[in-house]
XYZ file of C-alpha atoms in Angstrom:
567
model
C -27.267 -86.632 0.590
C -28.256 -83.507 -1.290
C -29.169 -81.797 2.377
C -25.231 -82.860 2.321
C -24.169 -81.127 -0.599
C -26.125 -77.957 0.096
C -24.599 -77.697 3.529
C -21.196 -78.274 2.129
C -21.369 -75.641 -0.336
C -23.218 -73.108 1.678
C -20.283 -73.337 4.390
C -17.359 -73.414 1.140
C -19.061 -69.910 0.297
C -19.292 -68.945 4.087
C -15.530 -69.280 3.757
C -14.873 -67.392 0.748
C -16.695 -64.409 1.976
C -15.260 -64.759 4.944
C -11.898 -64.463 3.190
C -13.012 -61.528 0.616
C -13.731 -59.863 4.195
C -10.580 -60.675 5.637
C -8.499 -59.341 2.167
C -10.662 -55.959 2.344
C -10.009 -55.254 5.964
C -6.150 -56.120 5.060
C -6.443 -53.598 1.872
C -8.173 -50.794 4.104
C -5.622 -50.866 6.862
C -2.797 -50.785 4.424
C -4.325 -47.620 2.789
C -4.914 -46.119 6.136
C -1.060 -46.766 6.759
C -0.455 -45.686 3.289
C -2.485 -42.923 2.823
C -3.445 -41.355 5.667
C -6.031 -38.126 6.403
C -3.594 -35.054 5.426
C -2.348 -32.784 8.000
C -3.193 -29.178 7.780
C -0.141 -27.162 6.775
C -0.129 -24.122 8.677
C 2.165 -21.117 8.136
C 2.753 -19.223 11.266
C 4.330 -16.316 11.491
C 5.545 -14.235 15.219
C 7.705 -12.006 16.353
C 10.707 -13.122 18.530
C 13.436 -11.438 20.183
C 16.784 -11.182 18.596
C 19.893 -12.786 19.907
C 21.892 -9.648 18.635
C 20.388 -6.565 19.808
C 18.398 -6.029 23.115
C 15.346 -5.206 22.827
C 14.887 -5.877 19.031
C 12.523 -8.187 17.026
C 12.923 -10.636 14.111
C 9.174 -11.117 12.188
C 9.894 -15.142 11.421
C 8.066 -17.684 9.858
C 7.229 -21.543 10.075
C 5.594 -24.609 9.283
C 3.464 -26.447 11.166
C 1.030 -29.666 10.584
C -1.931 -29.943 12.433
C -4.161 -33.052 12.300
C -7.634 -31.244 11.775
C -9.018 -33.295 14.570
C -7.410 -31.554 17.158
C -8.058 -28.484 15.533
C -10.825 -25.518 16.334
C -11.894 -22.661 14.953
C -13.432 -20.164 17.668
C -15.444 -17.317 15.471
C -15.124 -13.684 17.998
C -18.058 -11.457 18.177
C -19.398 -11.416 14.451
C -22.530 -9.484 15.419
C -25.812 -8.847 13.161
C -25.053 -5.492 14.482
C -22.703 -3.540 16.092
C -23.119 -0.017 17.916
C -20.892 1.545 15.327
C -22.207 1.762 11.838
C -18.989 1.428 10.425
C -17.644 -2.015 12.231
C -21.470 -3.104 10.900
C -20.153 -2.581 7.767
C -16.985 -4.184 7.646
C -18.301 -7.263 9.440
C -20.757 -7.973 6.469
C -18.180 -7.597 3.577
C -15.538 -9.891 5.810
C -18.707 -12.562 6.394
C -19.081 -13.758 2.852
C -15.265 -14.738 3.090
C -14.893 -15.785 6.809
C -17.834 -18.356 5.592
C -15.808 -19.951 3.094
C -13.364 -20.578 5.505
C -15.261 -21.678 7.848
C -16.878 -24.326 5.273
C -13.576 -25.669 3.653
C -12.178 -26.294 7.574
C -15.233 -28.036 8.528
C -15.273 -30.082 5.736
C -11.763 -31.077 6.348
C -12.784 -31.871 9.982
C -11.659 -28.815 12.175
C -14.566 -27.946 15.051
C -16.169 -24.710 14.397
C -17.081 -22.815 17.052
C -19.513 -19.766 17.164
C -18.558 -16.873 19.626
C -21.268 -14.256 19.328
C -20.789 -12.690 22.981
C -24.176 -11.834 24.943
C -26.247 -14.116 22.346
C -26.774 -17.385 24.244
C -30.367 -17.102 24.844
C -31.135 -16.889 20.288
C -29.324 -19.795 20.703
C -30.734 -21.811 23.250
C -32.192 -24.545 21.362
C -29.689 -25.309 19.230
C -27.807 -28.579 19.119
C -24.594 -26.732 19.606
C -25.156 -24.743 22.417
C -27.338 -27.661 24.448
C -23.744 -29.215 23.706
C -21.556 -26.729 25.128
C -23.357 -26.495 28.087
C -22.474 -30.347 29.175
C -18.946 -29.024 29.830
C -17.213 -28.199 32.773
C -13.778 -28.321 34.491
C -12.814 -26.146 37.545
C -8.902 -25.693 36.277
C -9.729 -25.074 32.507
C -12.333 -22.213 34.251
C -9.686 -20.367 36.365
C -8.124 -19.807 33.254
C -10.554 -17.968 31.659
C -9.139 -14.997 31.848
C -8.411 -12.054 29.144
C -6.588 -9.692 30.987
C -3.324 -9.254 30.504
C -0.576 -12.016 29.988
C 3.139 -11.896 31.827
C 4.754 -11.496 28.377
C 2.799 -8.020 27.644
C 4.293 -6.526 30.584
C 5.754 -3.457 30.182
C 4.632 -3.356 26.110
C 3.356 0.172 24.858
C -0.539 -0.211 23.579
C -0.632 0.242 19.888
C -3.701 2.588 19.661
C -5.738 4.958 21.992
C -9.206 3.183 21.682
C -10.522 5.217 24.778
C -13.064 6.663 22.796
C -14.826 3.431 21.662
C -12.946 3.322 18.450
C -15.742 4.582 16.439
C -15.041 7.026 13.097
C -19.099 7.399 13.262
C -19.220 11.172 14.605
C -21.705 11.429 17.766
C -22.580 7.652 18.246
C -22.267 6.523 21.562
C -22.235 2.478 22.581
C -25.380 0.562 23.420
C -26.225 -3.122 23.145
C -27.407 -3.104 19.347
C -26.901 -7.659 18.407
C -29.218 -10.414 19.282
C -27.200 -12.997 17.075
C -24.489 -13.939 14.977
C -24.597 -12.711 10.967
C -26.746 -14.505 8.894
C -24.053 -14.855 6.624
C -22.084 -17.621 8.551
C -23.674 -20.478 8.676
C -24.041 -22.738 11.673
C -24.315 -26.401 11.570
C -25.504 -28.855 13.772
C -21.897 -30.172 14.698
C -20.812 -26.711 15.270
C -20.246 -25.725 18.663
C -22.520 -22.477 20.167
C -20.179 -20.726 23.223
C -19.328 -17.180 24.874
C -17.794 -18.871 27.615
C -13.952 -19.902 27.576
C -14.778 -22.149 30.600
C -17.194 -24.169 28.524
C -14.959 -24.421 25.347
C -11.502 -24.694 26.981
C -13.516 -27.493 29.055
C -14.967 -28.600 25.670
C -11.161 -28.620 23.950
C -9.581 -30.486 26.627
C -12.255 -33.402 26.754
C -11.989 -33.682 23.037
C -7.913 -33.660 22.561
C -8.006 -30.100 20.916
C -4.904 -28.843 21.153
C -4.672 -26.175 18.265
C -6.775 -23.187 18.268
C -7.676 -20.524 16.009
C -9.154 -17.253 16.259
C -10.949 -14.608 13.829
C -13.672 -12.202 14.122
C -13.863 -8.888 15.932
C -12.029 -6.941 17.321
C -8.681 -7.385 17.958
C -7.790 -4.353 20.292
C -10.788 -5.662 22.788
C -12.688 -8.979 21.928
C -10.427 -10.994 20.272
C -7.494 -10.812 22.462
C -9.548 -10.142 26.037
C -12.453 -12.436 26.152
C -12.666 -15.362 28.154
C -12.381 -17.482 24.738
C -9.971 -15.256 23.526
C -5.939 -15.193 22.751
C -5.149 -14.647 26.127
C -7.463 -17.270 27.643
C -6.377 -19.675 25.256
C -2.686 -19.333 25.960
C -3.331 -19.448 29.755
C -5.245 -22.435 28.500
C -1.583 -23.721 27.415
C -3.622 -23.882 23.730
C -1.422 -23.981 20.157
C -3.443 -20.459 19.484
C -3.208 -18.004 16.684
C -4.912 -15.246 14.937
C -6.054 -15.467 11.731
C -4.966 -11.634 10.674
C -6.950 -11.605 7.645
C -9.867 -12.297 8.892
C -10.446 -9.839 11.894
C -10.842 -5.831 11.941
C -10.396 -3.616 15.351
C -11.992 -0.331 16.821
C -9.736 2.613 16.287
C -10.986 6.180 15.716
C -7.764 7.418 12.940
C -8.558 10.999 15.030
C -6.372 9.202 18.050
C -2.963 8.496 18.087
C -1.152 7.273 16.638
C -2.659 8.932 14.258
C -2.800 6.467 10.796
C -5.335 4.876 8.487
C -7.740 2.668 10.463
C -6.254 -0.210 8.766
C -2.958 0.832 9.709
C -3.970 0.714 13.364
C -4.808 -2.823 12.642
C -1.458 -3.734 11.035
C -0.287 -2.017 14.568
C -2.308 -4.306 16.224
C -1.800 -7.566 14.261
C 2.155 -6.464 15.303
C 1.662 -6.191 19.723
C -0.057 -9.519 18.727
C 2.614 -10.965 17.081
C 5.277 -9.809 19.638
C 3.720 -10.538 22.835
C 0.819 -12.707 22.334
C 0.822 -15.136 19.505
C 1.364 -15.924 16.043
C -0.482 -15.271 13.442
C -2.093 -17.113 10.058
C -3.627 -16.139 7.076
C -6.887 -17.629 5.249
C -4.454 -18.920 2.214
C -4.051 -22.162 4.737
C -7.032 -22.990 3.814
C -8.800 -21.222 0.559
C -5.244 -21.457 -1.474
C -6.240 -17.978 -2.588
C -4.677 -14.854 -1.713
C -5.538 -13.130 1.771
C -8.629 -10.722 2.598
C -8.553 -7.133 2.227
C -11.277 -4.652 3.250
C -12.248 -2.709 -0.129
C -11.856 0.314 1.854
C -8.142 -0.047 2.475
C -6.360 1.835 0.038
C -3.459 2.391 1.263
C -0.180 1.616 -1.041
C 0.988 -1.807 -0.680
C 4.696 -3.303 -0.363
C 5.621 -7.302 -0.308
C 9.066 -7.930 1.419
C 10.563 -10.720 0.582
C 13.244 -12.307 2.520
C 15.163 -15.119 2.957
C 18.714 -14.708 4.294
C 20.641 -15.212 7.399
C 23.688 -12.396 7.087
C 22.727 -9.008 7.493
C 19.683 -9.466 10.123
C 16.808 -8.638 7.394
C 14.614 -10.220 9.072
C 15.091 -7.318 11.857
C 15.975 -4.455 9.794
C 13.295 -4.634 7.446
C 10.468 -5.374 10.066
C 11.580 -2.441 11.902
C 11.744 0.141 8.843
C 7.966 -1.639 7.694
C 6.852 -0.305 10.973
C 7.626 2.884 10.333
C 6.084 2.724 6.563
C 2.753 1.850 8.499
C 3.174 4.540 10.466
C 2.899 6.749 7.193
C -0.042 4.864 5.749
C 2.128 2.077 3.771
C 0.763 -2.085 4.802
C 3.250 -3.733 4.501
C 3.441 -7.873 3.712
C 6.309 -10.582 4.420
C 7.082 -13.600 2.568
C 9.769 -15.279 4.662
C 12.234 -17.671 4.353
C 13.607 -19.784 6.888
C 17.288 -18.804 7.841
C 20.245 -21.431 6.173
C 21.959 -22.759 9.508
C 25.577 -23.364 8.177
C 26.687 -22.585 11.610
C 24.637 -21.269 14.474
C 27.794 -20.448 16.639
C 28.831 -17.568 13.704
C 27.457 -13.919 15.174
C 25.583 -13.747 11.880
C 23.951 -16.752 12.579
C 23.174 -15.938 15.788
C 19.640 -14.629 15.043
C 18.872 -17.977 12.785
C 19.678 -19.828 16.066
C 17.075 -17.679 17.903
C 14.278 -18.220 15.124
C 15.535 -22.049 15.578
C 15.115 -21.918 19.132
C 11.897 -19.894 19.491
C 9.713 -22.844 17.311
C 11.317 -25.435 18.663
C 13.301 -27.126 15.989
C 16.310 -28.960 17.194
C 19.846 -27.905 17.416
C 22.877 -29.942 17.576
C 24.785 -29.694 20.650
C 27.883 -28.506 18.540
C 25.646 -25.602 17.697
C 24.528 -26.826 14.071
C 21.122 -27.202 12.738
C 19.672 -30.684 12.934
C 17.200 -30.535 10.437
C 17.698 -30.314 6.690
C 18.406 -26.633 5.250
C 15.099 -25.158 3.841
C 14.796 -23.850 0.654
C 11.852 -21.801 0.766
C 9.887 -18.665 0.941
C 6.128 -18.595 2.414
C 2.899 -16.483 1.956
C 3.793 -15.411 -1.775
C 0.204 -14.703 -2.284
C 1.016 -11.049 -1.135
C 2.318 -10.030 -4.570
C -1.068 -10.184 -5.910
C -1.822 -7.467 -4.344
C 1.465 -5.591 -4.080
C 1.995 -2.508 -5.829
C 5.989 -2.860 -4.773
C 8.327 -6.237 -4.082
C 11.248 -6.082 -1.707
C 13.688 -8.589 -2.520
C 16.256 -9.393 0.212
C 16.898 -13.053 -0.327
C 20.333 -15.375 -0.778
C 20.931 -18.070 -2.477
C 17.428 -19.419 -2.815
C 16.204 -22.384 -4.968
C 12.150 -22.899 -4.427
C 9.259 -24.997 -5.342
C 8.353 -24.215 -9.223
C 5.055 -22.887 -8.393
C 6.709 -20.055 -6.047
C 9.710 -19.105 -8.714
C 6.504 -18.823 -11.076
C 4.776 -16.369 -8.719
C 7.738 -14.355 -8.789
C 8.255 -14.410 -12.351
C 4.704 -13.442 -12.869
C 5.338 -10.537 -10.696
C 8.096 -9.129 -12.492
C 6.429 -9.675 -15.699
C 3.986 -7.292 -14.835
C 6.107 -4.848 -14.861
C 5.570 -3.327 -11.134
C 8.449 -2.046 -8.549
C 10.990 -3.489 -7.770
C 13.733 -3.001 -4.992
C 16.229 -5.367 -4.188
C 18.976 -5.383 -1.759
C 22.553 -6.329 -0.947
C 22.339 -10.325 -1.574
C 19.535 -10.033 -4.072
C 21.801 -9.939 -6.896
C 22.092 -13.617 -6.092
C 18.736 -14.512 -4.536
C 17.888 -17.401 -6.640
C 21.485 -18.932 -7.332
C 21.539 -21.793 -4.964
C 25.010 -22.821 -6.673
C 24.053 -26.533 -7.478
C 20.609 -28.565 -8.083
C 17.997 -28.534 -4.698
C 16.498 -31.794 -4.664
C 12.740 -31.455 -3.411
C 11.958 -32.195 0.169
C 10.757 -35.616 0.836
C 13.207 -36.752 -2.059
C 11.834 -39.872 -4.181
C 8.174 -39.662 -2.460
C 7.685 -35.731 -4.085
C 9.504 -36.586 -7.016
C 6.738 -39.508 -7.734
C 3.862 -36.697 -8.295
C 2.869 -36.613 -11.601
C 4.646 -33.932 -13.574
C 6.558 -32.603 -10.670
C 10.127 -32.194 -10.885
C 12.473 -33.442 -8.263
C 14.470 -30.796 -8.094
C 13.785 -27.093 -6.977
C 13.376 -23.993 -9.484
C 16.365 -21.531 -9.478
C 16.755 -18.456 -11.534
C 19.983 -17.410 -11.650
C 19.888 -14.787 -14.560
C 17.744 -12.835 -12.092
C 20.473 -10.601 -11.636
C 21.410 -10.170 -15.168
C 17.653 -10.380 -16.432
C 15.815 -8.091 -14.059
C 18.554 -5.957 -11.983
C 20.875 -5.849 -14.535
C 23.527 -6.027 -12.119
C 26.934 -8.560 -12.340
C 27.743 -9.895 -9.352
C 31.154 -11.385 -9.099
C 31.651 -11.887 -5.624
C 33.361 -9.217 -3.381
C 36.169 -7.633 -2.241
C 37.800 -8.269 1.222
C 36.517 -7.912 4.233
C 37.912 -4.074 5.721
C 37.792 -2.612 9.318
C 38.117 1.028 7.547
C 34.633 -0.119 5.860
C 33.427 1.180 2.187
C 32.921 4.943 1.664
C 29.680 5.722 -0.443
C 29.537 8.667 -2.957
C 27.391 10.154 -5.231
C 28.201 10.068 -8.899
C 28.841 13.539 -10.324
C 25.667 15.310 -11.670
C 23.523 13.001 -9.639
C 22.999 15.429 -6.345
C 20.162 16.504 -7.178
C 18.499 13.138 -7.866
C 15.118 13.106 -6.652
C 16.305 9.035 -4.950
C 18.885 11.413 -3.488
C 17.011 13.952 -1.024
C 19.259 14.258 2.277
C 21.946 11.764 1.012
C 25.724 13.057 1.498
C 28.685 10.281 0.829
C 29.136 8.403 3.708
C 30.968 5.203 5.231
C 29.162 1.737 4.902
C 30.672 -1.332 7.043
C 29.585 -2.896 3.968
C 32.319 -5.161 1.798
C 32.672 -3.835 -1.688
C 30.586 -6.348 -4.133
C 32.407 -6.719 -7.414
C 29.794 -5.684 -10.571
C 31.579 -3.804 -13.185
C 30.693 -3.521 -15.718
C 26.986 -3.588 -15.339
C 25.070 -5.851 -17.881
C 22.258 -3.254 -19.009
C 21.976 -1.151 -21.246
C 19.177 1.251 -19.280
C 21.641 1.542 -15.923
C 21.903 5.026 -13.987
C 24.142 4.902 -11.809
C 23.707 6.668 -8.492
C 25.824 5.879 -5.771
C 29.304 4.493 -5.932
C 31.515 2.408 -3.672
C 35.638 2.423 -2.852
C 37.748 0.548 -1.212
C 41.972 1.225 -1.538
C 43.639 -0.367 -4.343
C 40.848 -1.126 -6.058
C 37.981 0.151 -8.381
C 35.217 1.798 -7.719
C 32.179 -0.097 -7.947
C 28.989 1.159 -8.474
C 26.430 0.194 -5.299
C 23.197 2.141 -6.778
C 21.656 1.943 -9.844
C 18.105 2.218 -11.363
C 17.601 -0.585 -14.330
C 14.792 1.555 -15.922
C 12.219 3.392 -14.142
C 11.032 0.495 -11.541
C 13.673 -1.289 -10.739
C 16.598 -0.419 -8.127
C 18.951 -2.076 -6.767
C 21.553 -1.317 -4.365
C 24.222 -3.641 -2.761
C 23.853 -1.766 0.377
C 22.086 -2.874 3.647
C 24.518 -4.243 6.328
C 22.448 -4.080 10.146
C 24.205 -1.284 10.710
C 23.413 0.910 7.211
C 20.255 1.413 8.905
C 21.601 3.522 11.667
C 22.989 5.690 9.133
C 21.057 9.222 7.988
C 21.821 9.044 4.883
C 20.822 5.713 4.270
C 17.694 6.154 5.890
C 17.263 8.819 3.972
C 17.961 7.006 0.726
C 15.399 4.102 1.907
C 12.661 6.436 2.223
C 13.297 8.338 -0.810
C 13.141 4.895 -2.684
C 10.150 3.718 -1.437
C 8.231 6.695 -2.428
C 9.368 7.012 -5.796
C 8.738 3.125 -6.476
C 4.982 3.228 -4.896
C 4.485 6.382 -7.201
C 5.739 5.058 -10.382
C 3.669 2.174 -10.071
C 0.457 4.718 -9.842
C 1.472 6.142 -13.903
């Protein structure tokens, strides 16, 4: 009987474990539905072709979510040594960083993979490389290849690197690694391959699908190994450069004649435009971007966000010639509102659209929700002038607070045509994702705007405008202004601008440089200065920037703004 009794309750407790099993695989699979691994959230940006102009470029901007485990890492030539002392150099200040990358992606499960060219045999009893080596596929090998892709056809070369690229006077190039910097750590899960036929083999057996590259150089390694940009995109790979986190060869004695690091904004550019996208380290530190201590060249943030007056093509182009006079240049972009993609104006936000992929309505409006954003803010650490170019904005707190901060420091400031409404969304912005981001703790559910911008910092008073005229809006300097210093090679001239309405202004520190008329009506004043570092004009229609005098104006702007910010 009690043989009974034990068996009884041994089996009643059989079942009630059983059951406590049963209720925690229930609980774990609801959490995994509930709360599953985070994507990455990757901000790409690329240069596309514009829908309004042949042969012009729009520098645009999106968002993409990876799942980490289809995500790689592939680490380009980061030598012990390099032939030229100065690419030594610069490879062991980026290290330190690179490896903090490198350790917050692994940890969030991307595959690292070590690249150090002509190193295999240090290597050869490593876990990673005996793994590499099990990998093979004949198609994934034939496209191995870093020569030159269909889409650079025909595309000018940004530097002359056809002396080495070297600044070191009278070295000459010679096999000087044996390994990968110390500084970088490898782990046993990390992958050890030169050869894009073993990790494009490697990627495809494992569901990799995303791909990112850093290291050196960008001119020659980094875009022409066989594990490089190119191969990857022949691979049909998701591939971008991480721009922060490479360097190229370029001798500043060759054309085009610029800062070394201005030859590799040139560079990051041709990337951009006829390779792939690009990313920054922010993805995954949160911090701002990398920047050699040796680059000290003035920088300038533009921010944009607007789908009018083409900024997104006017501004890249005029940054490009900034580089070209030692000036890197930063965007923080927005993506384009989509009221109607069949409007000319919208034309371009159709082709930014189009060019990622996100859908379009057959009746030529956007099917996905209007964003309300602005990405890689980070760059007004580090700017020594902001570019504002933005309309009708509202943004996550965090970001408005960025920008705050940055005009609380007092630094340069120039903002154009729809600035003087940049952050007046007209009406609340809920949050994206609605209820589910309004649940965070202490977040607000609706989006920060700041519509006393124009008051507060430009001191301007935007009231609309006046109609739209064929005969345009003539421009004119304000008596006893000619010989303003903003006003070097500026004569009056006609802008196919319409007149904005803001008299009177709403400072007391205005002067006034550059008026606007239309018949019947007022002048308006288009120019001012609010103070010594901020200016603001309501200028910069596409076609302003065809315009001498405007140009003119732009350049004479720039220069005063980086050089106040030096007193």
């Amino acid at each position: 009987m009690n043989r009974i009794r034990r068996f009884l309750k041994m089996k009643q407790v059989i079942k009630l474990s059983m059951t406590a099993v049963a209720l925690s695989m229930l609980v774990n699979m609801a959490m995994a539905k509930t709360d599953p691994v985070p994507p990455l959230r990757i901000s790409v940006q690329q240069r596309i072709p514009s829908n309004l102009e042949e042969g012009a470029w729009i520098v645009a901007s999106r968002i993409e979510n990876w799942k980490a485990a289809e995500t790689a890492i592939i680490v380009c030539d980061m030598w012990d040594k390099h032939w030229c002392d100065d690419a030594t150099a610069r490879v062991a200040e980026m290290a330190p960083v690179m490896n903090e990358v490198l350790t917050i992606a692994r940890e969030k499960g991307v595959k690292i993979v070590h690249a150090p060219s002509e190193c295999m045999e240090y290597y050869a009893g490593y876990p990673g490389r005996k793994e590499a080596k099990k990998y093979k596929d004949r198609q994934i090998a034939a496209l191995a290849d870093g020569s030159e892709l269909p889409s650079e056809k025909g595309a000018a070369w940004p530097v002359d690197q056809s002396d080495g690229g070297c600044e070191n006077r009278g070295l000459e190039s010679h096999h000087a690694w044996t390994k990968q910097i110390d500084a970088l750590t490898v782990k046993p899960e990390d992958l050890i391959s030169d050869s894009g036929a073993e990790t494009g083999a490697y990627f495809r057996k494992k569901g990799i699908k995303n791909v990112i590259l850093m290291g050196v150089h960008t001119n020659m390694c980094v875009i022409g190994r066989s594990f490089g940009l190119r191969a990857m995109k022949r691979m049909g790979m998701n591939v971008v450069l991480m721009r922060d986190m490479t360097d190229l060869m370029y001798n500043h004695e060759k054309a085009p004649f610029v800062d070394h690091f201005s030859g590799l904004d040139l560079m990051l550019e041709y990337i951009e435009t006829y390779v792939c996208p690009t990313i920054v380290s922010t993805d995954f530190t949160g911090r701002k971007q990398f920047k050699f201590k040796g680059d000290k060249r003035p920088r300038v943030a533009f921010l944009t966000a607007e789908s009018e007056y083409r900024a997104n093509q006017r501004l890249a182009e005029f940054a490009r010639e900034l580089v070209l006079k030692n000036i890197h240049c930063d965007f923080a972009l927005g993506i384009p509102l989509m009221a109607d993609a069949k409007k000319d104006a919208d034309a371009d936000a159709k082709a930014e659209y189009a060019a990622f992929g996100m859908p379009i309505d057959t009746d030529g409006k956007t099917a996905v929700p209007t964003r309300h954003n602005l990405e890689n803010l980070q760059i007004l650490k580090d700017a020594d002038l902001a570019v504002f170019f933005i309309r009708r904005r509202a943004l996550e707190p965090e970001k408005m607070q960025a920008i705050r901060d940055y005009v609380a420091s007092g630094r340069p400031i120039l903002a154009l045509r729809t600035a003087s409404h940049a952050f007046d969304a007209k009406g609340n912005v809920p949050r994206e994702g609605g209820g589910i981001e309004a649940a965070r703790e202490n977040a607000s559910d609706m989006l920060a705007q700041w519509p006393e911008f124009d008051e507060q910092v430009l001191g301007g008073n935007y009231q609309g405008h006046y109609g739209h005229l064929n005969t345009g809006t003539d421009i004119t300097i304000v008596p006893g202004m000619e010989n303003h210093p903003l006003l070097r090679g500026v004569t009056p001239f006609n802008s196919p601008n319409w007149l904005y309405r803001n008299r009177p202004l709403r400072t007391g520190k205005a002067q006034i440089l550059l008026l606007g008329s239309n018949p019947g009506v007022p002048d308006e004043p288009v120019m001012w200065m609010n103070g010594k570092n901020v200016i603001y004009t309501s200028l910069g229609h596409w076609d302003d920037w065809k315009i001498e005098s405007f140009r003119n104006l732009m350049f004479n702007t720039f220069d005063y703004l980086l050089q106040e910010n030096k007193k």
